[in-house]
CSV table of C-alpha atoms in Angstrom, one decimal:
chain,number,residue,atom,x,y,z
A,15,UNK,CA,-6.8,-62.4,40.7
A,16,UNK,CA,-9.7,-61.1,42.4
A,17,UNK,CA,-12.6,-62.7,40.5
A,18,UNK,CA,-12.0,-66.2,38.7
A,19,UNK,CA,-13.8,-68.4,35.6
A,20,UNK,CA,-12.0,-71.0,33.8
A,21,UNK,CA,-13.2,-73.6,31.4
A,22,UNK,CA,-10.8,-77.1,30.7
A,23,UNK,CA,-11.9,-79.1,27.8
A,24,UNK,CA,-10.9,-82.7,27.6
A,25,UNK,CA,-11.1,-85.8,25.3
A,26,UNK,CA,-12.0,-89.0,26.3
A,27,UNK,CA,-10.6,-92.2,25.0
A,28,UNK,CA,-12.1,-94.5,27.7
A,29,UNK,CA,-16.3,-94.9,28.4
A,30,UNK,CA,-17.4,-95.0,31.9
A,31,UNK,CA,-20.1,-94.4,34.3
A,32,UNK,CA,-18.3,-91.7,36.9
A,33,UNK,CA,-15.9,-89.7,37.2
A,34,UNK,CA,-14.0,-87.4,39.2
A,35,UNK,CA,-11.0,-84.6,39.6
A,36,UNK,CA,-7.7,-84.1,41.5
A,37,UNK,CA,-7.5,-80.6,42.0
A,38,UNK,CA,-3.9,-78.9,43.4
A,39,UNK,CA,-2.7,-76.1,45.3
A,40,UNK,CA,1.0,-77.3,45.6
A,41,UNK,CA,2.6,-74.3,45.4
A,42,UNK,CA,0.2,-72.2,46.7
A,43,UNK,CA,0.6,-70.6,50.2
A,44,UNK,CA,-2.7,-70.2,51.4
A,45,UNK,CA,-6.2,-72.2,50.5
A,46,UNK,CA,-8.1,-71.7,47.7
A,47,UNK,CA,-11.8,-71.8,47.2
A,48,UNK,CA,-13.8,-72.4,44.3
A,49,UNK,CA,-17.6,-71.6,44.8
A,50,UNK,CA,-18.3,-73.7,41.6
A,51,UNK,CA,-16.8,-76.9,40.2
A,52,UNK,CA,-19.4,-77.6,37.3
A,53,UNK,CA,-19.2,-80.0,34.6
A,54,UNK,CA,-21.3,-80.5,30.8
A,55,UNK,CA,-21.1,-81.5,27.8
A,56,UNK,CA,-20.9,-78.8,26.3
A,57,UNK,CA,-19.0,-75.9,26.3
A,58,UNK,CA,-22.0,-73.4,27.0
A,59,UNK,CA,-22.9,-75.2,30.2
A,60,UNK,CA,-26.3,-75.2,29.0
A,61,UNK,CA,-27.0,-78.2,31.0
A,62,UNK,CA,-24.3,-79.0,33.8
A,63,UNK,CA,-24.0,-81.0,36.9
A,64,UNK,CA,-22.7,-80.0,39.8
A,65,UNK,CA,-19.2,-81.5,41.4
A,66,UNK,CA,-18.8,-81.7,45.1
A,67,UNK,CA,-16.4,-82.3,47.7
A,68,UNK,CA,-17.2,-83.7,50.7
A,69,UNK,CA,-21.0,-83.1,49.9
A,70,UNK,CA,-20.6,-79.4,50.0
A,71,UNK,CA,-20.2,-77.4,46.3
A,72,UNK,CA,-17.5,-75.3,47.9
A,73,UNK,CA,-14.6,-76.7,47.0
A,74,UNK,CA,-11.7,-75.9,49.3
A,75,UNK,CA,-8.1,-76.8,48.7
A,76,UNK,CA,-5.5,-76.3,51.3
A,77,UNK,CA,-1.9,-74.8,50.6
A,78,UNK,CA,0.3,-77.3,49.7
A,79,UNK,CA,-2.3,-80.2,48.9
A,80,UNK,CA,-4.6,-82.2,46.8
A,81,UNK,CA,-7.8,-83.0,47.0
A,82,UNK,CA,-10.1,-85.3,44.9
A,83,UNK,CA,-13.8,-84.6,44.4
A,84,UNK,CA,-16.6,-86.7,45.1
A,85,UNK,CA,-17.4,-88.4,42.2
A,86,UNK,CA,-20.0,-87.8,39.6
A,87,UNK,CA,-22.2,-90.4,38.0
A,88,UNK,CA,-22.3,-89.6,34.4
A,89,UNK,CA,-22.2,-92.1,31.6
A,90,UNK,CA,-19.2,-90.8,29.7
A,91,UNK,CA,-18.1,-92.3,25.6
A,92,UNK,CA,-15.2,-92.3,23.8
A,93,UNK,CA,-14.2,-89.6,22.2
A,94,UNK,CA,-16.2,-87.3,23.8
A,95,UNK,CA,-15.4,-84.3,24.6
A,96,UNK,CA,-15.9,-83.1,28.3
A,97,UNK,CA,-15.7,-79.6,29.9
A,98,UNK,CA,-15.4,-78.3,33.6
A,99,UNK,CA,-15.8,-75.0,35.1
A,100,UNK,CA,-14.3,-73.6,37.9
A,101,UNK,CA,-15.5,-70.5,39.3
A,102,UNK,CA,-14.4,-68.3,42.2
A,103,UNK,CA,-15.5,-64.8,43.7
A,104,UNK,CA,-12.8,-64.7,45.8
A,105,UNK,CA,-9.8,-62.5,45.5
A,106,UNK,CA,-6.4,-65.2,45.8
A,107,UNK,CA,-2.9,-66.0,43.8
A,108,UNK,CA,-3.4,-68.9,41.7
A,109,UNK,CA,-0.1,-71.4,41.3
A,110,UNK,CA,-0.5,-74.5,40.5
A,111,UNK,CA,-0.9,-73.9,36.2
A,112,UNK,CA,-0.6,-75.9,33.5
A,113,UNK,CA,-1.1,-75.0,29.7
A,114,UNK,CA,-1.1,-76.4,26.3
A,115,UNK,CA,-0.7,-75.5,22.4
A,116,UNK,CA,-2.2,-78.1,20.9
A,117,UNK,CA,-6.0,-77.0,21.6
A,118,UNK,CA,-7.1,-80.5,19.4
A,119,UNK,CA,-8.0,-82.2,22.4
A,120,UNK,CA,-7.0,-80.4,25.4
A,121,UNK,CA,-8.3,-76.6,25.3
A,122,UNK,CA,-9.0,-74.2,28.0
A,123,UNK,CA,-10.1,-70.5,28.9
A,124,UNK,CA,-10.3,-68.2,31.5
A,125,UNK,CA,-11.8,-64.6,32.8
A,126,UNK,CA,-11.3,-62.0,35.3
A,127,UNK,CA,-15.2,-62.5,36.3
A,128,UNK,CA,-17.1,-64.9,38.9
A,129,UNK,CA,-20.1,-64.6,37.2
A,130,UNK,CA,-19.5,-65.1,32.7
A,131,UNK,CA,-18.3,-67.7,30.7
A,132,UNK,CA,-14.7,-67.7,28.7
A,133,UNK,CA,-14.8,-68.8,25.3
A,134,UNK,CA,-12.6,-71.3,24.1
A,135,UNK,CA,-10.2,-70.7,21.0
A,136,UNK,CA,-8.9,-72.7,18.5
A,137,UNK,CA,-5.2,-72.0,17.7
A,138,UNK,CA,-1.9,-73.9,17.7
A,139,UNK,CA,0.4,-70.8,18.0
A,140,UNK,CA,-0.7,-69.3,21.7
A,141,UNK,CA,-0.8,-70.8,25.4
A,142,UNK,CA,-4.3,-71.7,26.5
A,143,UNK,CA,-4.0,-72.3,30.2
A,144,UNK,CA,-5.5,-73.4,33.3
A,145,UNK,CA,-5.0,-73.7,36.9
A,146,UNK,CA,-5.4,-76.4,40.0
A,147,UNK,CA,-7.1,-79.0,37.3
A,148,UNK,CA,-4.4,-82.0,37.2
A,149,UNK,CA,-6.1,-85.0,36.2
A,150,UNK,CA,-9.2,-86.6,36.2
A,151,UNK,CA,-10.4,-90.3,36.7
A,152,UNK,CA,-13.1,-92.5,35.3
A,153,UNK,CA,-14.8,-95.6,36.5
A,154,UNK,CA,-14.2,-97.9,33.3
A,155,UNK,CA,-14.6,-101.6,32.7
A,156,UNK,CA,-12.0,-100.7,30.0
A,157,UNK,CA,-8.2,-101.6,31.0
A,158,UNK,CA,-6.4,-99.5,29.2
A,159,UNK,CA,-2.5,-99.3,29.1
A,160,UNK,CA,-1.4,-95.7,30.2
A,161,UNK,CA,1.4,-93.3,28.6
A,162,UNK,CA,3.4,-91.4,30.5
A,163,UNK,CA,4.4,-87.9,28.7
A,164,UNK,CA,7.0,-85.8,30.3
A,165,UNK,CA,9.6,-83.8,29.9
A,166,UNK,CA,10.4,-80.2,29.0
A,167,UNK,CA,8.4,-77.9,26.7
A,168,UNK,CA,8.1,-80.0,23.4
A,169,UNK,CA,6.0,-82.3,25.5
A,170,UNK,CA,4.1,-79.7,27.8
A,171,UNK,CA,2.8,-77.9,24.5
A,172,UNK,CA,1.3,-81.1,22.9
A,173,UNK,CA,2.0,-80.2,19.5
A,174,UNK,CA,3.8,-83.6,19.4
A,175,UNK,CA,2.2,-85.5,22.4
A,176,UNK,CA,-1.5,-84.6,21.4
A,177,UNK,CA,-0.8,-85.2,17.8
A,178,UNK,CA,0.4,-88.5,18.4
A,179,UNK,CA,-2.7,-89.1,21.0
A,180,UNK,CA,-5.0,-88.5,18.5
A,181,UNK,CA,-3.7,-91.5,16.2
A,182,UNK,CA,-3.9,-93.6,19.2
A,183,UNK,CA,-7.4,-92.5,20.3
A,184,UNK,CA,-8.8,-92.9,16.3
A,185,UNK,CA,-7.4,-96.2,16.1
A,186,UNK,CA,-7.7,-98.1,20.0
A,187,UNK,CA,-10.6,-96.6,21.6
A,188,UNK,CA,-10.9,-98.3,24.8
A,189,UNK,CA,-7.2,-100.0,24.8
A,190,UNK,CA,-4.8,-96.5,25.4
A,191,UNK,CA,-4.7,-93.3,28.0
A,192,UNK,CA,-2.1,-90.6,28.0
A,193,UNK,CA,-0.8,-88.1,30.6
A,194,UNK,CA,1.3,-85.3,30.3
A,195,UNK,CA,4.1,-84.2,32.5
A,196,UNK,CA,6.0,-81.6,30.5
A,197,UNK,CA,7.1,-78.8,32.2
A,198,UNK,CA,8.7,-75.5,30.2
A,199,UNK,CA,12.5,-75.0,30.7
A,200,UNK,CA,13.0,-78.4,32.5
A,201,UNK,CA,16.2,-80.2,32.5
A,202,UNK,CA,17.2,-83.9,32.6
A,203,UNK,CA,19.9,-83.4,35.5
A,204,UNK,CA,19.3,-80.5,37.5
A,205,UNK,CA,16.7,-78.3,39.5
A,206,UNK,CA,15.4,-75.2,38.3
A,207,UNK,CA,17.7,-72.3,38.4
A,208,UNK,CA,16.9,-69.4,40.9
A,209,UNK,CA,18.4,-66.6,40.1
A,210,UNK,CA,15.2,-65.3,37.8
A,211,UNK,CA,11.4,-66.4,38.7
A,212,UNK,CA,10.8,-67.3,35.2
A,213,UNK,CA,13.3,-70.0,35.9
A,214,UNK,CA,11.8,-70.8,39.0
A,215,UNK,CA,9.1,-72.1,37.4
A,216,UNK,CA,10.8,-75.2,35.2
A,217,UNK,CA,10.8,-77.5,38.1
A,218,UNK,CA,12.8,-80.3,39.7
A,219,UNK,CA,15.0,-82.2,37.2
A,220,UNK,CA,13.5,-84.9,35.5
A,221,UNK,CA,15.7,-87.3,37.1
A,222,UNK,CA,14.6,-85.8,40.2
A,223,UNK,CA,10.4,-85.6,39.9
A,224,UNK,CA,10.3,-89.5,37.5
A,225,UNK,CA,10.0,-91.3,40.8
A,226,UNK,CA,6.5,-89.6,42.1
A,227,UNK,CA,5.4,-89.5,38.2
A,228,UNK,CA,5.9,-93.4,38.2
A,229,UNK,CA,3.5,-93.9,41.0
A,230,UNK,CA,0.5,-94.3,38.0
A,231,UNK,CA,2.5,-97.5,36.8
A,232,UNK,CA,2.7,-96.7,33.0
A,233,UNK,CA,3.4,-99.0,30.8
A,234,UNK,CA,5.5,-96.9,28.3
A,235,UNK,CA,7.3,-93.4,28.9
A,236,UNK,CA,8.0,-91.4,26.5
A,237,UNK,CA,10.5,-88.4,27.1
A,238,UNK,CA,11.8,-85.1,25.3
A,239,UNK,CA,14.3,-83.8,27.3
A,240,UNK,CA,18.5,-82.4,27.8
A,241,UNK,CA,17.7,-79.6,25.1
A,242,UNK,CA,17.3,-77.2,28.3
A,243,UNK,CA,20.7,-78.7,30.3
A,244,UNK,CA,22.5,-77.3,27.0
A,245,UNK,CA,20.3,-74.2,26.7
A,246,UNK,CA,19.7,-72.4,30.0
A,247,UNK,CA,23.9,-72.6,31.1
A,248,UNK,CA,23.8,-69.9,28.1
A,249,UNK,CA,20.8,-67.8,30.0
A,250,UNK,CA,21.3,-68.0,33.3
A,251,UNK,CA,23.9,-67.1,35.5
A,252,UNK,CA,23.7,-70.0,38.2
A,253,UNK,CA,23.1,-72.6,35.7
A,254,UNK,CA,26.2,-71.3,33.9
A,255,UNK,CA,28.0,-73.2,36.5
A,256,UNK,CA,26.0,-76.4,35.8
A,257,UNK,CA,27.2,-76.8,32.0
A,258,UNK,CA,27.0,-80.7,31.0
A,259,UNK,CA,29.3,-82.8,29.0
A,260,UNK,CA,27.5,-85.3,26.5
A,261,UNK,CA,28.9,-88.8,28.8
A,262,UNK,CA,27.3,-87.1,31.6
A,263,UNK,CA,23.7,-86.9,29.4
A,264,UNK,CA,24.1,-89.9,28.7
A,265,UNK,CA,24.7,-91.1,32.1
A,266,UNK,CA,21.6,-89.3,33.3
A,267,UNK,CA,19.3,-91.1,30.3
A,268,UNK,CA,20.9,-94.5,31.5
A,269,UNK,CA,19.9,-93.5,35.5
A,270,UNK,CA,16.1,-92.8,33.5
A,271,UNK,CA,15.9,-96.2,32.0
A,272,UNK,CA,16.7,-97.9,35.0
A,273,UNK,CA,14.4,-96.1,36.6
A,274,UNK,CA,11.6,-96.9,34.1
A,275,UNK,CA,12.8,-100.2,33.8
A,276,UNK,CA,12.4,-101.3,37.6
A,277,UNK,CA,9.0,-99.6,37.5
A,278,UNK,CA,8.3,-102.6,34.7
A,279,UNK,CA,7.7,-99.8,32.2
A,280,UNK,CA,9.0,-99.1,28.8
A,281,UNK,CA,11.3,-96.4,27.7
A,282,UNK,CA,11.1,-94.5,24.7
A,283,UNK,CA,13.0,-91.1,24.7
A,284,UNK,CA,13.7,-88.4,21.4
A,285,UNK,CA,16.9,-87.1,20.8
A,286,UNK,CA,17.8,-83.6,21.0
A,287,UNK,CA,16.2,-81.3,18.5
A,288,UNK,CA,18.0,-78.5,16.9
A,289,UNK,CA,18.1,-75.4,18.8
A,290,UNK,CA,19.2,-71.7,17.4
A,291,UNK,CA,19.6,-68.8,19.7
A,292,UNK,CA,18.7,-65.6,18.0
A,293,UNK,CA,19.1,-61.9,18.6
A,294,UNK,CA,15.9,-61.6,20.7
A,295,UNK,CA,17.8,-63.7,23.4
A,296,UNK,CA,20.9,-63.0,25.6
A,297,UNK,CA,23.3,-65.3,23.8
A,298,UNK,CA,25.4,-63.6,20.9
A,299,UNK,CA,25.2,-66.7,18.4
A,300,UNK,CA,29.2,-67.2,17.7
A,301,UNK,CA,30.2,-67.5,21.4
A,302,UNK,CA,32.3,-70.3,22.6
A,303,UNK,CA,29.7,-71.4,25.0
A,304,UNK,CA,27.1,-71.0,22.3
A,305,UNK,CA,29.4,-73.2,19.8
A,306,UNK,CA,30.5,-76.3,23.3
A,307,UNK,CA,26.3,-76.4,23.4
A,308,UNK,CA,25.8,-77.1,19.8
A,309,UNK,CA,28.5,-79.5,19.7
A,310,UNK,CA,27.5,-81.3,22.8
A,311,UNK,CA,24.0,-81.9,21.0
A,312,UNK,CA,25.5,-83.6,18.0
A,313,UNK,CA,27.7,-86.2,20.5
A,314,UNK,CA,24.7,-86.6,22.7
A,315,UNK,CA,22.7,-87.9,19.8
A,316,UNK,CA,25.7,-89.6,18.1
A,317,UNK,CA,25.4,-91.6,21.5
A,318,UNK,CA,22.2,-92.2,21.5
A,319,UNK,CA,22.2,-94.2,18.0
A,320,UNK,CA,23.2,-97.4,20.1
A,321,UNK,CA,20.4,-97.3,22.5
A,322,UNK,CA,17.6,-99.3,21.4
A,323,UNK,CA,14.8,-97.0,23.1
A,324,UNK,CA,15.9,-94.3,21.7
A,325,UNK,CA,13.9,-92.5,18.7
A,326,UNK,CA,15.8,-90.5,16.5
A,327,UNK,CA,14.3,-86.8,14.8
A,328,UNK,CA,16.3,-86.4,12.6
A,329,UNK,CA,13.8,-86.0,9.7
A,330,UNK,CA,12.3,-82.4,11.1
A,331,UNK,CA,16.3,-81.1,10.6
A,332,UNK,CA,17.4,-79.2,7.3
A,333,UNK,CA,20.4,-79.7,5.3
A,334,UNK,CA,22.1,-77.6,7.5
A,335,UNK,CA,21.0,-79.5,10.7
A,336,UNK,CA,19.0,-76.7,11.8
A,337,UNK,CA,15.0,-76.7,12.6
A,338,UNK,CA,13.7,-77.0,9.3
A,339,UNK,CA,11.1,-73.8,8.9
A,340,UNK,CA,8.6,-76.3,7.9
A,341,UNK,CA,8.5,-77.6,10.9
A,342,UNK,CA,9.5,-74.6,13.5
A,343,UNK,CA,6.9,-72.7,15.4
A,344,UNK,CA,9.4,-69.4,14.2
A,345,UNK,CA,11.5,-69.8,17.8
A,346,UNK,CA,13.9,-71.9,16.1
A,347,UNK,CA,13.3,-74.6,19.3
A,348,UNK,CA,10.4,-76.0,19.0
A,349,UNK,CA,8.2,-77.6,16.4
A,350,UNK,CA,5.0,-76.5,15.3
A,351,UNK,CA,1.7,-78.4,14.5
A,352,UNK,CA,3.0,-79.5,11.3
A,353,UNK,CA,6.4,-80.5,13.3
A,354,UNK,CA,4.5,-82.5,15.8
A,355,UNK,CA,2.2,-84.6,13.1
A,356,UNK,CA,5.3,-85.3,10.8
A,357,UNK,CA,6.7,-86.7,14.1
A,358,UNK,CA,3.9,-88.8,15.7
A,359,UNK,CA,3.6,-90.4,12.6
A,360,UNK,CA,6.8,-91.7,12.9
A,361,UNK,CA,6.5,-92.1,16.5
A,362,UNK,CA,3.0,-94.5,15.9
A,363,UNK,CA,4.2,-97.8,15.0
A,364,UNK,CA,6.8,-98.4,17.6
A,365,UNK,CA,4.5,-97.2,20.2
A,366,UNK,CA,1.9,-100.0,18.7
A,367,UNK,CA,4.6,-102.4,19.1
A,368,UNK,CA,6.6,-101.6,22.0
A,369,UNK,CA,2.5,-101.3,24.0
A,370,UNK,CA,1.5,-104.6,21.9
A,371,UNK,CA,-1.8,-102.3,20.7
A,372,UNK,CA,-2.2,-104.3,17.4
């Protein structure tokens, strides 16, 4: 892009009296600078502070890196809402990007310009994306027990993980933060594909990446993932020779609660949702791959039913076990708003007890 302004909102469920940002440019292969980093409470800027690194209000972030800005003192509440700005005049590639649905209590905008000020939009239905912002960190007396997100695309979006947030935030201010991992097109057991960018982008496996993710220490886990090692063997050529047989799913889920498990977390992970492949994709629906996915789904979850972390979604399924359209976004893969409230309501009360909240 040659010019840059983006706006991230955020929701706060912890008070404190500073904070500050860890900004990325993992992917990227050459620095990128940012001649603004502002932040307000409200979404006009109308008064802002400025955020610093090193002193200096350039902020400059090396290919390959992370960096994590000087902090600001600013009393911060619960349940506020917080917005940052991120401005650049500089023309550079942008890689490090992350995006959400759910624009409840994560939103975000962006423009081609140095110098004007995106709006944010309300929707449930489009991407709102953002780039280099990963996380941010508040000096708290709170001590709050931390949720780990992650996953493939029904957790990236939020339409389940935000929903479910929410409850949590209304409910124990002070006690509970969340952070999401979801990546689009990920898989439980295998790397990204390479034979199209798109499928560049969907990241290590899960199995692969849940190590460095564990570093935060979170008490519970929750995951949405497999749907993608059934899915993408249909779409791509190179994955096609990665196909995966339901023991070997549930091989991989056992590997994840170990891993959990010795990091003195707790596991909680979905079943599979139901997945239809249309005509607007590559896969004619009555294949015999198409037909080995769809029946590897229903032995994957069959078993799943003896796993005691394991939460089952079956409720958001019709009577022909397919996505009900009361609860699909309209791709037939994932759930819409309405799909991910009916489902963190069921989700609420065992993460209350499994995080002793209540």
């Amino acid at each position: 892009m040659e010019e840059l302004t983006q706006i991230v909102q955020v929701t706060t469920n912890v008070s404190g009296i500073a904070l500050r940002l860890h900004l990325t440019n993992l992917h990227g292969k050459s620095e990128l600078v940012f001649q603004k980093l502002e932040f307000s409470f409200d979404e006009t800027f109308h008064v802002k502070h400025e955020i610093t690194l090193h002193g200096t209000a350039t902020i400059k972030i090396p290919a390959g890196s992370r960096v994590i800005t000087d902090p600001l003192k600013v009393a911060v509440h619960t349940g506020q809402r917080l917005f940052f700005r991120l401005s650049s005049s500089e023309p550079q590639n942008y890689l490090d990007f992350a995006n959400t649905y759910d624009t409840t209590l994560t939103n975000a905008g962006m423009i081609r310009k140095a110098d004007k000020l995106p709006r944010l939009r309300k929707s449930f239905t489009a991407r709102r994306g953002w780039f280099c912002l990963e996380q941010i960190e508040f000096w708290t007396a709170a001590q709050p027990k931390t949720i780990l997100f992650t996953g493939d695309s029904l957790i990236e979006m939020g339409l389940i993980t935000d929903s479910l947030t929410a409850l949590l935030n209304r409910a124990f201010p002070e006690k509970v933060v969340t952070l999401n991992s979801g990546i689009s097109g990920n898989r439980l057991l295998h790397d990204a594909p390479t034979d199209e960018l798109l499928y560049q982008t969907f990241g290590q496996g899960l199995l692969h990446r849940l190590p460095d993710l564990l570093e935060i220490q979170p008490e519970l886990v929750f995951v949405l993932a497999g749907g993608n090692d059934l899915i993408l063997p249909l779409l791509s050529l190179q994955a096609g020779k990665q196909k995966v047989t339901a023991p070997e799913l549930l091989a991989g889920v056992t590997e994840l609660q170990q891993l959990v498990s010795k990091n003195n977390g707790t596991l909680l992970l979905g079943d599979l949702l139901p997945f239809r492949l249309g005509h607007s994709n590559q896969v004619k629906l009555q294949t015999a791959d198409y037909e080995d996915a769809q029946q590897t789904r229903r032995e994957f979850n069959r078993l799943l039913t003896a796993k005691n972390y394991v939460f089952h979604n079956y409720f958001v399924a019709d009577a022909q076990g397919q996505l009900s359209s009361t609860y699909d976004l309209g791709d037939h893969m994932h759930v819409s708003k309405a799909g991910g409230i009916k489902i963190a309501a069921k989700l609420y009360e065992k993460v209350v007890r499994k995080l002793e909240l209540a």
